[in-house]
CSV table of C-alpha atoms in Angstrom, one decimal:
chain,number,residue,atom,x,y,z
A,1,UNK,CA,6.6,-1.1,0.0
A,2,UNK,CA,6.2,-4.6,0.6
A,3,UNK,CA,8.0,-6.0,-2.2
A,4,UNK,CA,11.3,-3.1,-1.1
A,5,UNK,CA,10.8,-4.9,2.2
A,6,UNK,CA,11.2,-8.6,1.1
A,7,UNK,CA,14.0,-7.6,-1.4
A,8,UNK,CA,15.8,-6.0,1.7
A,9,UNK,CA,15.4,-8.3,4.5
A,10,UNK,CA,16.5,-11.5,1.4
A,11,UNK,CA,19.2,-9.8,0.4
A,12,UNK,CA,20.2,-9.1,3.9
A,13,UNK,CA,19.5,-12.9,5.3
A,14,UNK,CA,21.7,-13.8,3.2
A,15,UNK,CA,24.3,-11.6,3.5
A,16,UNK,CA,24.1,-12.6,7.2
A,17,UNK,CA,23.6,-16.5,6.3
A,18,UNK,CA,27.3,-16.0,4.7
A,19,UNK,CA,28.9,-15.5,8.0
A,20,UNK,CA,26.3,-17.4,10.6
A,21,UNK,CA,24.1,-20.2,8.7
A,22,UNK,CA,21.7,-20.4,12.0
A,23,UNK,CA,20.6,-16.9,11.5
A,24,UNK,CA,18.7,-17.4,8.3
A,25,UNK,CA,16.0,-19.5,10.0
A,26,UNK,CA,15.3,-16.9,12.3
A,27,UNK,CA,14.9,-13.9,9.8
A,28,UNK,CA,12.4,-15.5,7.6
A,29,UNK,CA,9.7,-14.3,9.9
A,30,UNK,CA,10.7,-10.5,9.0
A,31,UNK,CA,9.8,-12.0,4.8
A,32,UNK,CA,6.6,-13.5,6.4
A,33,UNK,CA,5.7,-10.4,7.9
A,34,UNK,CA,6.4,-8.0,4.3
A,35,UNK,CA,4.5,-10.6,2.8
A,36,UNK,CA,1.7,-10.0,4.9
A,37,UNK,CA,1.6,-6.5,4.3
A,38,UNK,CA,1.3,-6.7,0.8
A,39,UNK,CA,-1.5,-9.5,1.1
A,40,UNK,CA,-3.5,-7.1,3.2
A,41,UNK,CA,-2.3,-3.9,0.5
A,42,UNK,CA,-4.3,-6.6,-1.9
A,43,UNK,CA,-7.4,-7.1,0.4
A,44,UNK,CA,-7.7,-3.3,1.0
A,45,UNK,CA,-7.3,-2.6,-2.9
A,46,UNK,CA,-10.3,-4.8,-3.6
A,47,UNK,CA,-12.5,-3.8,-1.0
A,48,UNK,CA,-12.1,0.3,-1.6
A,49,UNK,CA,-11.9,-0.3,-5.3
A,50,UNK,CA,-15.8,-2.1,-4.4
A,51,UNK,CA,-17.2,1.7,-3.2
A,52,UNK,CA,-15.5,4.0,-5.9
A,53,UNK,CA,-18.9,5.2,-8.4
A,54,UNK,CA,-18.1,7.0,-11.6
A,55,UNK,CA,-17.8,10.6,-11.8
A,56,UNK,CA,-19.6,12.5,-14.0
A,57,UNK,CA,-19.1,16.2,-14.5
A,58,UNK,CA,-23.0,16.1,-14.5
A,59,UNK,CA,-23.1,15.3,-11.0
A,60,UNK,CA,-20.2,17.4,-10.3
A,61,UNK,CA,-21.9,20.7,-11.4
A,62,UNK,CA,-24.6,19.3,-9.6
A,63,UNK,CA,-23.5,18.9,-6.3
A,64,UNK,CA,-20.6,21.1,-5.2
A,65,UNK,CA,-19.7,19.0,-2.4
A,66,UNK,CA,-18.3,16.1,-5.0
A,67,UNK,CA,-16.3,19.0,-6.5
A,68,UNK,CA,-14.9,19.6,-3.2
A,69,UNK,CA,-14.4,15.7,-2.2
A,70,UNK,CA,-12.5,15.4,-5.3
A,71,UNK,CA,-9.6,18.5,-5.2
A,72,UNK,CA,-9.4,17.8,-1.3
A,73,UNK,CA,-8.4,14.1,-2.2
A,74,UNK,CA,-6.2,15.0,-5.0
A,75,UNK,CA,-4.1,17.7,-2.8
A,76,UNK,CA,-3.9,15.0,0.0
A,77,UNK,CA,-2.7,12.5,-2.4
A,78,UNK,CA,-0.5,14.7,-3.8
A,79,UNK,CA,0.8,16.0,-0.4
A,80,UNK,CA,1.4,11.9,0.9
């Protein structure tokens, strides 16, 4: 999403820096703020990657509330 947002608001800024030079100044902050997002996208990523544990089927059999976990995340995945 991020990188759609910087590739939009660039090509944009310039599209706009064509006709007004002083506006391109002033829209960098919306290329600041896409590259902020994807930053934090980054920080997130590492941080939930840090509590994933393996699955095993094992454990799965085991414990039917994994089972569960599991196909509730992968419909809601699905469904986003």
């Amino acid at each position: 999403g991020a990188a759609l947002g910087i590739y939009t608001t660039g090509a944009s800024i310039i599209g706009g820096g064509v006709k007004a030079p002083r506006i391109k100044t002033k829209n960098l902050i919306s290329v600041i703020f896409c590259e902020a997002v994807a930053i934090y996208g980054l920080i997130i990523a590492i941080v939930l990657s840090g509590q994933i544990e393996p699955y095993t089927q094992a454990a799965a059999d085991a414990d039917p509330s994994i089972k569960e976990r599991n196909w509730m995340a992968g419909y809601l995945m699905f469904g986003a």
